[in-house]
Short mmCIF file of C-alpha atoms in Angstrom, two decimals:
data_model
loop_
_atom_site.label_atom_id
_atom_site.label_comp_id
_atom_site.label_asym_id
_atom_site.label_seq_id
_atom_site.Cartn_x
_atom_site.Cartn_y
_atom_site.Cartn_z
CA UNK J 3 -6.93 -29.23 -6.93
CA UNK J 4 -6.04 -26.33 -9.80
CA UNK J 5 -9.26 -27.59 -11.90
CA UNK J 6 -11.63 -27.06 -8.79
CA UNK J 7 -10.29 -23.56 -7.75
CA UNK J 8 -10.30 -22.15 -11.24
CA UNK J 9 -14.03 -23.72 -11.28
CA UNK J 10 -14.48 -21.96 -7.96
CA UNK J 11 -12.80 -18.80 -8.98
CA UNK J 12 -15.01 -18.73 -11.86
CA UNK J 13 -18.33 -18.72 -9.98
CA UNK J 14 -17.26 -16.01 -7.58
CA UNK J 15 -16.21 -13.78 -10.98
CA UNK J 16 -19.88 -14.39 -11.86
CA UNK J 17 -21.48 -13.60 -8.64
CA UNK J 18 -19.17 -10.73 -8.03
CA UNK J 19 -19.15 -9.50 -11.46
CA UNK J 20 -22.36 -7.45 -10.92
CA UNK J 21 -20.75 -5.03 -8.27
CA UNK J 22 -17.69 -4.69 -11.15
CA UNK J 23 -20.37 -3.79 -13.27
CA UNK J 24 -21.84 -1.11 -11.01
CA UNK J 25 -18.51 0.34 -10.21
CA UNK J 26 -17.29 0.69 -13.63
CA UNK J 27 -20.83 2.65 -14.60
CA UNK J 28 -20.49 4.60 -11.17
CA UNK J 29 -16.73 5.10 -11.11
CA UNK J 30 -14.75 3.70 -14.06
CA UNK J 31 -13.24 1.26 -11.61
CA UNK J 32 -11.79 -1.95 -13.09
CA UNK J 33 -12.63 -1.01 -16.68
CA UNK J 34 -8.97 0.37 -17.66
CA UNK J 35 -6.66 -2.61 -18.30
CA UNK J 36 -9.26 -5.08 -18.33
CA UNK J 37 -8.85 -6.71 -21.56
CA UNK J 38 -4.66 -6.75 -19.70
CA UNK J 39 -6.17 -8.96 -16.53
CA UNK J 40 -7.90 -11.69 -19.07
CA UNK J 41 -4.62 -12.64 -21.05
CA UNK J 42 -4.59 -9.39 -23.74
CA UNK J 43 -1.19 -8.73 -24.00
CA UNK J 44 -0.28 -4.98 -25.53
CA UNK J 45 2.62 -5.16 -27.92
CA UNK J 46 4.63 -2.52 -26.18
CA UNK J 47 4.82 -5.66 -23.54
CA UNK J 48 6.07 -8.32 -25.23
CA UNK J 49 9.26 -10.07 -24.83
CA UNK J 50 12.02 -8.17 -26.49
CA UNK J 51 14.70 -11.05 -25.88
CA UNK J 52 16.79 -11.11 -22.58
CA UNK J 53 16.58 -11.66 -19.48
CA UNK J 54 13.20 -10.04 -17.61
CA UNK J 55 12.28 -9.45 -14.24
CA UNK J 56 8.40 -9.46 -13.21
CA UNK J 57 7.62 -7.53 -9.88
CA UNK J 58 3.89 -7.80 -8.93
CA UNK J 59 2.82 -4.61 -6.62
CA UNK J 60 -0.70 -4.94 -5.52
CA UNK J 61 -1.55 -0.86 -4.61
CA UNK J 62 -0.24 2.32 -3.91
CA UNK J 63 1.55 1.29 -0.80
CA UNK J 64 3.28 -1.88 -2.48
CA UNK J 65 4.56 0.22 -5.92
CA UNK J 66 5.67 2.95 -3.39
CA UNK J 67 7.52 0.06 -0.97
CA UNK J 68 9.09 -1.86 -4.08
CA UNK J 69 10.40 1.32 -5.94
CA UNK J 70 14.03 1.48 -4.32
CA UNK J 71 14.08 -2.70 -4.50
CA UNK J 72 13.20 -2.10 -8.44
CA UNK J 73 15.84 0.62 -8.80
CA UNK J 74 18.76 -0.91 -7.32
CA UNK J 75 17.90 -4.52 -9.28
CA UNK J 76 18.27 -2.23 -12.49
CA UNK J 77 21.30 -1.05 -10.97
CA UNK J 78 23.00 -4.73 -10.05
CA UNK J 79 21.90 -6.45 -12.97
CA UNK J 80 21.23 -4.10 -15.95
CA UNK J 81 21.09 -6.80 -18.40
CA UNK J 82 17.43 -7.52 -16.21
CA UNK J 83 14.56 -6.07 -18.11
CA UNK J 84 11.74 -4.75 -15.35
CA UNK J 85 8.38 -5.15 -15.69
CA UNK J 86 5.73 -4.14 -12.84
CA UNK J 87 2.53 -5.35 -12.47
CA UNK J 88 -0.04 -4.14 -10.23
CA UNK J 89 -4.16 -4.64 -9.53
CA UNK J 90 -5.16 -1.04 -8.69
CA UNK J 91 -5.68 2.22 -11.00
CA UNK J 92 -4.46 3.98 -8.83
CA UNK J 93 -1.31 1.86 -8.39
CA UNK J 94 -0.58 1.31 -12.26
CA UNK J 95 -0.84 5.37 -12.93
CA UNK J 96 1.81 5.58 -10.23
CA UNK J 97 4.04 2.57 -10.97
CA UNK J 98 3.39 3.89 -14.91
CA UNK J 99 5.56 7.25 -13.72
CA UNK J 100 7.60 5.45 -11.83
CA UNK J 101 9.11 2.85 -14.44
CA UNK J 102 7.88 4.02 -17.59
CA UNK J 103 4.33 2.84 -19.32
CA UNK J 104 5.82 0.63 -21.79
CA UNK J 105 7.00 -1.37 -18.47
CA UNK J 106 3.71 -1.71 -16.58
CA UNK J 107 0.49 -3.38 -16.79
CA UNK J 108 -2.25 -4.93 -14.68
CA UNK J 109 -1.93 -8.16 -13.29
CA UNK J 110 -4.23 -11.16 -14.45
CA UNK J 111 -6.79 -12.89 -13.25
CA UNK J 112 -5.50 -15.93 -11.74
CA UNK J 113 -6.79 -18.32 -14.46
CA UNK J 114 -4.30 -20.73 -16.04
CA UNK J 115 -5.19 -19.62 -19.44
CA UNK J 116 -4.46 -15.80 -19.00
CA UNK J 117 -1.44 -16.15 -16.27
CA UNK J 118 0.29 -18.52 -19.30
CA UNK J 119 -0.31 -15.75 -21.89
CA UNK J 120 1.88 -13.36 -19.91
CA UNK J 121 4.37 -15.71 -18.89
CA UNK J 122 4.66 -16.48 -22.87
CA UNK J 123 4.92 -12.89 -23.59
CA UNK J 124 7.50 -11.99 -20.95
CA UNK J 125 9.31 -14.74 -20.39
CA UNK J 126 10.52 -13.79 -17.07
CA UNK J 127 13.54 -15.49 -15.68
CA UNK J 128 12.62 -13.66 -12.16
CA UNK J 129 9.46 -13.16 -10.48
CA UNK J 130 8.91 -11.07 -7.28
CA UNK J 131 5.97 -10.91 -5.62
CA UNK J 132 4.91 -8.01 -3.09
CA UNK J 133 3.99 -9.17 0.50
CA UNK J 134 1.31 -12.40 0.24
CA UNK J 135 0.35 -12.55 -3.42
CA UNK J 136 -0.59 -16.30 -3.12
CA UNK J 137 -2.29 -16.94 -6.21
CA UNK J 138 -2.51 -20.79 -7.45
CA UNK J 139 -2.62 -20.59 -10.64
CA UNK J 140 0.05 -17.87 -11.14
CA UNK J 141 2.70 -19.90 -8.71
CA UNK J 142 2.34 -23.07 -10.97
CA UNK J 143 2.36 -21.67 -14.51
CA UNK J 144 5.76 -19.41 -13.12
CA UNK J 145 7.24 -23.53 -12.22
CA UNK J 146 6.31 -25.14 -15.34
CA UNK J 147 7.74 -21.56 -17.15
CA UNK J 148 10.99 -22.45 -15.09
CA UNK J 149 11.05 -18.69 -13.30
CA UNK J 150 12.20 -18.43 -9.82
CA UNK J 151 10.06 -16.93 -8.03
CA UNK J 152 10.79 -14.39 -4.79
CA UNK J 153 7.94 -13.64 -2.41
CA UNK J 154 9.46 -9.74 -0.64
CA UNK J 155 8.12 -7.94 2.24
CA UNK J 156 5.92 -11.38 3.05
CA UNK J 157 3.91 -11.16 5.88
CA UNK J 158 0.95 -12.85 7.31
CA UNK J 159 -1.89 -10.51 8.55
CA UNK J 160 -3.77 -11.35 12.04
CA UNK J 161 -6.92 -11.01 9.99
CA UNK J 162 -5.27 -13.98 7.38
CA UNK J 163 -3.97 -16.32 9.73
CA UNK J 164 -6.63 -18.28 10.76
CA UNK J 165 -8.53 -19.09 6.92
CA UNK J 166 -4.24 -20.24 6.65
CA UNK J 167 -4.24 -22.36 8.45
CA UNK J 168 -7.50 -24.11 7.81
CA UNK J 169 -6.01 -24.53 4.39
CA UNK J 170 -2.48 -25.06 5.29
CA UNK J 171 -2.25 -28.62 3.67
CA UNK J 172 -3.32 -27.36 0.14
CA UNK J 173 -1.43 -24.14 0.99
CA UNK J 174 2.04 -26.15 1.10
CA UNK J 175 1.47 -27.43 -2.45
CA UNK J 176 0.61 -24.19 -3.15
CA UNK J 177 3.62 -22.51 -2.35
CA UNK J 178 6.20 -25.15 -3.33
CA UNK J 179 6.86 -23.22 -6.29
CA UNK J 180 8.20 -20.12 -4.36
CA UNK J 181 12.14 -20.27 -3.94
CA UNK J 182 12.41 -17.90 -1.40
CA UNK J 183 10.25 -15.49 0.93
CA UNK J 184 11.78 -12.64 2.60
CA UNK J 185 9.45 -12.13 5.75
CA UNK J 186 9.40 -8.76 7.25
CA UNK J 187 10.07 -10.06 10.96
CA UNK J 188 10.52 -13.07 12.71
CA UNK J 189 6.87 -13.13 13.48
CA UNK J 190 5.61 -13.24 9.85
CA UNK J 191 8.62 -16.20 9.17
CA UNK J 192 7.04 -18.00 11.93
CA UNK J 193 3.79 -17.89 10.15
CA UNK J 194 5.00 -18.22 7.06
CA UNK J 195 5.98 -21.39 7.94
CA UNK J 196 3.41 -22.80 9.94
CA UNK J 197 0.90 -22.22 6.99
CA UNK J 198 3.02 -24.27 4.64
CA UNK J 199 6.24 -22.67 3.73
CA UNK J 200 9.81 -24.26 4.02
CA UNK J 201 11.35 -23.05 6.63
CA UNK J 202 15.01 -23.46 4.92
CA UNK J 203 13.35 -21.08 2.36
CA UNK J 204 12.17 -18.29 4.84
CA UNK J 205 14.60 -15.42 5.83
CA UNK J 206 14.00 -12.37 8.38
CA UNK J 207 14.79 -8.96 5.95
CA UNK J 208 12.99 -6.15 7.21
CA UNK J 209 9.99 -4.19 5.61
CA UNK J 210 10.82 -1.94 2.35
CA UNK J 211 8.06 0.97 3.94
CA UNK J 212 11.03 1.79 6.50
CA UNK J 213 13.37 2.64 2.87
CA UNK J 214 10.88 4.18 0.95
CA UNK J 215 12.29 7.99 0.53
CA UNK J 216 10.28 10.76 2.14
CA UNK J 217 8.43 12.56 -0.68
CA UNK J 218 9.30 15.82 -2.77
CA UNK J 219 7.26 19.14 -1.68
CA UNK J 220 4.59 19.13 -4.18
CA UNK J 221 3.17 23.12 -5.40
CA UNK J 222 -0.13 22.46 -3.40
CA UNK J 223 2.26 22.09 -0.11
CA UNK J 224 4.18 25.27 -0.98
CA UNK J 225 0.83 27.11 -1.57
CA UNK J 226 -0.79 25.93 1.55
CA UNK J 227 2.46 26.51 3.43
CA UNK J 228 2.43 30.16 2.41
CA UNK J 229 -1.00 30.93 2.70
CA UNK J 230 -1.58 29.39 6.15
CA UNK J 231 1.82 31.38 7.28
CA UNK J 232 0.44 34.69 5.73
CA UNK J 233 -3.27 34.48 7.31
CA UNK J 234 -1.65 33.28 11.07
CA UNK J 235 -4.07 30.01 10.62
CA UNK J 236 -2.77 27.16 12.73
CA UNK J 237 -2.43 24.41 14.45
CA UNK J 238 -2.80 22.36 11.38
CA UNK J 239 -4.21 18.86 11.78
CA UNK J 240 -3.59 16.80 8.37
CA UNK J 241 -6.24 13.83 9.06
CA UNK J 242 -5.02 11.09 5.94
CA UNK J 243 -6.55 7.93 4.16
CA UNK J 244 -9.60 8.20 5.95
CA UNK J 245 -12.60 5.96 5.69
CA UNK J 246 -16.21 5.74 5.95
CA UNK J 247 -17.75 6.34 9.60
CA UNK J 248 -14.05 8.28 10.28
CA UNK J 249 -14.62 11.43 8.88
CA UNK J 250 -17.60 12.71 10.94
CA UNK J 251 -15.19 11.72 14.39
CA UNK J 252 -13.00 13.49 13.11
CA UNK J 253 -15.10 16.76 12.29
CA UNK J 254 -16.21 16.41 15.80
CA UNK J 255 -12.78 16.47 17.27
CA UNK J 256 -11.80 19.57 14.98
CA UNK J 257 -14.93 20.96 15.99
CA UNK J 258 -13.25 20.86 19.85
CA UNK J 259 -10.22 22.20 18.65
CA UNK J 260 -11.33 25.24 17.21
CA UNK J 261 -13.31 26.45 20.26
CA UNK J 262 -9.94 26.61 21.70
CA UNK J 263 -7.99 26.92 18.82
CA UNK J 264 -9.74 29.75 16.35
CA UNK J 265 -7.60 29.83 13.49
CA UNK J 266 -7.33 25.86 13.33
CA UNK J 267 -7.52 24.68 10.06
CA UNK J 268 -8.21 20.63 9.22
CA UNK J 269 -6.78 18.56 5.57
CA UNK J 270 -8.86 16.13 5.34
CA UNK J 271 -7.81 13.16 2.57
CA UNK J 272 -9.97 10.41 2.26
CA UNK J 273 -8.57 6.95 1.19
CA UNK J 274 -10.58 6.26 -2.08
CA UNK J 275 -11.20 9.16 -4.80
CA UNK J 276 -14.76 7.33 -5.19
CA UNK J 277 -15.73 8.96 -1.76
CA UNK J 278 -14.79 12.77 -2.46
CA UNK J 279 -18.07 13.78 -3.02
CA UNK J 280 -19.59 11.82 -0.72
CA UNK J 281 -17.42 13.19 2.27
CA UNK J 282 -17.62 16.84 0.68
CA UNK J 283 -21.95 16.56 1.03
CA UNK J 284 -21.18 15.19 4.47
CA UNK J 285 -19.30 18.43 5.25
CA UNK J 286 -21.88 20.41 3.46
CA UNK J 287 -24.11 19.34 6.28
CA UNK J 288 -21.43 19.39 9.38
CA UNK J 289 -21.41 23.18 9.82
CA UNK J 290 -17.89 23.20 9.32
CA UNK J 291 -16.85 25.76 7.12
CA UNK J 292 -14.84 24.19 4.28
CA UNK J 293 -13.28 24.21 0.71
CA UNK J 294 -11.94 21.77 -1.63
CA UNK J 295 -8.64 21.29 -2.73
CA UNK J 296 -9.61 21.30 -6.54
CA UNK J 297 -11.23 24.43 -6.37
CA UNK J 298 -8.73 26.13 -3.32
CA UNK J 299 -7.91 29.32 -5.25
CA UNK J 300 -5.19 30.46 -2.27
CA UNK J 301 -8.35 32.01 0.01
CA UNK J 302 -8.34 32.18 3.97
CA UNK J 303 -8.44 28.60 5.37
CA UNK J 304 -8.38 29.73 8.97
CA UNK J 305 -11.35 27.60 11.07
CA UNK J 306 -11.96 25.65 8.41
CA UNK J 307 -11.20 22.06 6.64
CA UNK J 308 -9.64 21.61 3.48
CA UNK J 309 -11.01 18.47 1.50
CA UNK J 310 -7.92 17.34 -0.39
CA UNK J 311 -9.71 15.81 -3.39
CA UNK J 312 -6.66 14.89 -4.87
CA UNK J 313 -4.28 11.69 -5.63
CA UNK J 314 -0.87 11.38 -4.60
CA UNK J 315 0.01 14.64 -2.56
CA UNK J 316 -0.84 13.35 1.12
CA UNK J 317 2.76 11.92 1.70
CA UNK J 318 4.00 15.83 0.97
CA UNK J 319 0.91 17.65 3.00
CA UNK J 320 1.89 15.74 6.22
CA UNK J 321 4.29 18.37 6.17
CA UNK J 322 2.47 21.03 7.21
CA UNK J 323 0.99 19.25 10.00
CA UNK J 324 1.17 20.19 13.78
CA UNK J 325 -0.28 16.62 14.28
CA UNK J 326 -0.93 13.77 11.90
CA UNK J 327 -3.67 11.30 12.01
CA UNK J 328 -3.71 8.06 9.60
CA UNK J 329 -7.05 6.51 9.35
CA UNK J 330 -8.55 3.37 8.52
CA UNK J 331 -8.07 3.16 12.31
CA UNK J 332 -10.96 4.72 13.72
CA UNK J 333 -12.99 2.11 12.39
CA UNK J 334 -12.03 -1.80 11.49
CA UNK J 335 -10.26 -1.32 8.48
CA UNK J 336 -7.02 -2.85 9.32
CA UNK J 337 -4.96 0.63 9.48
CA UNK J 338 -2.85 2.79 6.88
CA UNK J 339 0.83 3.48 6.82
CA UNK J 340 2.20 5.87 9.56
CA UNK J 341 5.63 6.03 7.68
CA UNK J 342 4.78 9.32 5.61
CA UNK J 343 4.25 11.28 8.31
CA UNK J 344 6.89 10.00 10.36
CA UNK J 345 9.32 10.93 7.10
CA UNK J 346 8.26 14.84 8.14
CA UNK J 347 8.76 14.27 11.79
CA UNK J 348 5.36 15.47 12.98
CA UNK J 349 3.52 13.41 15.74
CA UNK J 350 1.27 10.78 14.73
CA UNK J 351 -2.36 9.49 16.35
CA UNK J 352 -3.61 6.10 14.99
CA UNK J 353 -6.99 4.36 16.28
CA UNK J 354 -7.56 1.35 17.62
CA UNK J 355 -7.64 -0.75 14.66
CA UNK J 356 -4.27 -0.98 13.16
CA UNK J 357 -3.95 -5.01 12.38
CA UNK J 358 -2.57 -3.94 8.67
CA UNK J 359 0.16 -2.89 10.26
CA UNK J 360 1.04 -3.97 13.53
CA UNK J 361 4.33 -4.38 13.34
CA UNK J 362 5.17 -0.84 12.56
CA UNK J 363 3.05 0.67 14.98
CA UNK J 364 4.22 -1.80 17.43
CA UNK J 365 8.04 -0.49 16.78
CA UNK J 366 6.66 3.06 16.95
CA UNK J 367 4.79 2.49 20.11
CA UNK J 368 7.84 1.27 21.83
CA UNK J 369 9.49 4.37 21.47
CA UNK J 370 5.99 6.54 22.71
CA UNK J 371 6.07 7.90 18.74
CA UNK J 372 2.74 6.77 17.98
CA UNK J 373 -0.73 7.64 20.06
CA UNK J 374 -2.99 4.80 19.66
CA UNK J 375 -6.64 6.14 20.93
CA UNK J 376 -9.50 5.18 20.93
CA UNK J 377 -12.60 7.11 18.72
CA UNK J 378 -14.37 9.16 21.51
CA UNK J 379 -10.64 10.54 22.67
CA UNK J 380 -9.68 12.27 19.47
CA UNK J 381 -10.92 15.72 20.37
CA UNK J 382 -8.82 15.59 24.18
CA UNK J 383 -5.95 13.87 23.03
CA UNK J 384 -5.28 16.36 19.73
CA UNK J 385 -6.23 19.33 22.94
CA UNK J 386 -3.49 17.62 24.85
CA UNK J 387 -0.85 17.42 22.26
CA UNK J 388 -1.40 21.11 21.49
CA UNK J 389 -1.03 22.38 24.55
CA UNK J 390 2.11 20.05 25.60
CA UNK J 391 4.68 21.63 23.16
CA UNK J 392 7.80 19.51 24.73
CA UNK J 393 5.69 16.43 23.98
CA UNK J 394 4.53 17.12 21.02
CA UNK J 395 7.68 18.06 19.33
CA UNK J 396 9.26 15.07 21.02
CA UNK J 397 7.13 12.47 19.66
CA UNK J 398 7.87 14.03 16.04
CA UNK J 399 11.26 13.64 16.77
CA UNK J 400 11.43 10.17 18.52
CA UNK J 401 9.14 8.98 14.90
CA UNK J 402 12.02 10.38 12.60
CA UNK J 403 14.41 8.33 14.89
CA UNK J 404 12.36 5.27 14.38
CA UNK J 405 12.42 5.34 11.00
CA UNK J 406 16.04 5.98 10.53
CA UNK J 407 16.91 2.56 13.20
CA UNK J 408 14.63 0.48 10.68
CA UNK J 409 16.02 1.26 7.73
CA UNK J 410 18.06 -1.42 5.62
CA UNK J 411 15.64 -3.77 4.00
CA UNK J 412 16.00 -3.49 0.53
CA UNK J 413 19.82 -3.33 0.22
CA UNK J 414 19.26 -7.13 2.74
CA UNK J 415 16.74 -8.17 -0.30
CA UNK J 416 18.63 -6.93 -2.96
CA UNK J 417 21.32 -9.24 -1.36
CA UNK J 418 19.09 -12.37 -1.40
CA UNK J 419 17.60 -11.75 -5.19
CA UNK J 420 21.33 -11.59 -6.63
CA UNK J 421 22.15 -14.93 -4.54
CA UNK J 422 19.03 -16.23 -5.92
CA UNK J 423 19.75 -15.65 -9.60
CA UNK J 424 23.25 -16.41 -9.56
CA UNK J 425 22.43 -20.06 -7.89
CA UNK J 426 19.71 -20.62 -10.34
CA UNK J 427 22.49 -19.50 -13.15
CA UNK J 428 24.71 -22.30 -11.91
CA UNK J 429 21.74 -25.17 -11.86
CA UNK J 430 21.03 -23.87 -15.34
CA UNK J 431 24.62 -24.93 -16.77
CA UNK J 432 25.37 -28.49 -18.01
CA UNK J 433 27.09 -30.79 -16.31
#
């Protein structure tokens, strides 16, 4: 089985190696780290004797949801060394401020040959893996290395279910290795195992998002803050993670807003940095009067958008907002995270497509602290928000309250990993 999918994976590296190729010319995607992701190991990396802990974060959202789980296994077993891994730029810059350079790197390829080379180098007694990390190869190299192996925040995506199930007999052979998995409801353990887990190996402990702390004010926040206060521009709608086909609904909807509401002003933050310019030519042509972030020298934005050409200061901008919308919704892109927003207590509009992350819209819903609209009601329902102040404010409030009731995951995980190591410590001594 292991010979045929690296033979497999192999041929789709070849066929999909052109677009790599094209992105790395276009955008420098994929070219940092990867000599790291075929088995290069950077001596600053290898195994400096004790015991090591390997957490694999896939993006942004995993490094960001693993950070408090990483700090407190530092804190309850310091002899651990911990190393992150992750598969996104973006992700390794942030996990790299997070736990230091010398402890991060990118992930490998899931060929036997390169996974091995990092399992030499590290020698991890420990390996965690972020939410449904499944990789073959990677899952039997960390069995014959002897690690256990903890799968955190595991879930099972409506989207992933189904091609799961078709493979559900391989996929039990496949996940034999992993000791435990610590779903994030009872929903994703009942998946879990129907595509092939144990089901004595399968515990409910929450999802990490709900702990992750809201962020620090950034300068750009206190700058906007005091320039929107000192020109009277408002209401402020901060429009985040947006995709392609979102942002011109959106600039229609503002568009409504502001014949009502002059001095509206929009923050617009698309998803991927690789689309900046192409959403700031399609606001070149939308009539909308706008600047960009990189260039925003502290000038008037009243009636006009703000392009927020920037990494990592979304999570603090949701603070100025009179009403938050998370994209990737609009369209069929599975959703973003609503928990940033929610950390500033502003009220939150999602579209219809939010399978990423159904279960924590689902918990918001319950409590009316989420809209969930559909496209061509953006413009009326951001109008009806405004002009309902009671509502408005309550559904900010009612989101902070969510938030707070969900909150408990990691120290429930933490729990598990020490019970984990400590049995493995005991099956390690003789006889």
């Amino acid at each position: 089985m292991y010979f045929l999918y690296s033979v497999l994976l192999a041929l789709a590296l070849v066929v999909v190696s052109p677009y790599w190729l094209w992105q790395m010319l276009r955008h420098g995607k994929y070219r940092t780290g990867l000599r790291q992701r075929f088995g290069v190991i950077p001596a600053r990396l290898r195994h400096r004797g004790g015991k090591c802990a390997w957490i694999h974060a896939v993006s942004v959202g995993e490094v960001l949801a693993i950070s408090e789980l990483a700090r407190g296994l530092r804190a309850e077993m310091p002899d651990y060394r911990i190393v992150v891994s992750t598969t996104t730029d973006t992700a390794q810059k942030l996990a790299a401020s997070r736990f230091g350079p010398d402890n991060v790197f990118y992930f490998p390829l899931d060929f036997a040959f390169a996974v091995r080379r990092w399992f030499n180098a590290l020698n991890p007694d420990l390996v965690i893996l972020a939410e449904t990390e499944f990789w073959p190869n990677f899952l039997r190299v960390a069995a014959e290395q002897g690690a256990r192996v903890a799968v955190v925040n595991a879930r099972i995506s409506d989207r992933s279910l189904a091609g799961y199930r078709r493979w559900k007999t391989l996929l039990r052979r496949v996940l034999a290795p992993v000791d435990i998995f610590l779903a994030q409801t009872p929903e994703d353990a009942r998946r879990l195992t129907e595509i092939g887990a144990p089901a004595e190996r399968v515990r409910v402990a929450g999802n990490l998002k709900f702990d992750v702390p809201p962020p620090r004010s950034c300068d750009i926040t206190d700058q906007l803050k005091s320039a929107l206060a000192n020109s009277h521009a408002g209401p402020v709608l901060v429009c985040g993670s947006t995709v392609a086909g979102e942002e011109e609904i959106l600039v229609r909807a503002f568009h409504a807003v502001v014949e009502r509401y002059p001095e509206a002003v929009m923050l617009l933050a698309p998803r991927h940095p690789e689309r900046f310019e192409e959403v700031a030519q399609l606001l070149t042509h939308s009539d909308s009067p706008f600047a960009r972030r990189s260039r925003w020298q502290g000038e008037s934005l009243n009636r006009s958008i703000l392009l927020v050409d920037s990494i990592g200061e979304l999570a603090s901008l949701y603070a100025l907002a009179t009403i938050a919308f998370v994209g990737g919704s609009l369209v069929p892109r599975g959703g973003h995270n609503i928990i940033e927003p929610a950390h500033q207590g502003v009220p939150i509009l999602v579209g219809m497509h939010t399978e990423n992350f159904r279960d924590i819209v689902n918990v918001f819903q319950d409590h009316d602290a989420v809209r969930v609209i559909a496209a061509d009601r953006l413009g009326e329902t951001f109008l009806g928000l405004l002009s309902d102040d009671p509502e408005r404010l309550g559904m900010g409030r009612r989101a902070t309250a969510v938030l707070e009731s969900q909150q408990g995951a990691t120290r429930r995980m933490l729990h598990e990993l020490q019970r984990l190591v400590v049995r493995s410590a005991h099956e390690a001594q003789p006889a």
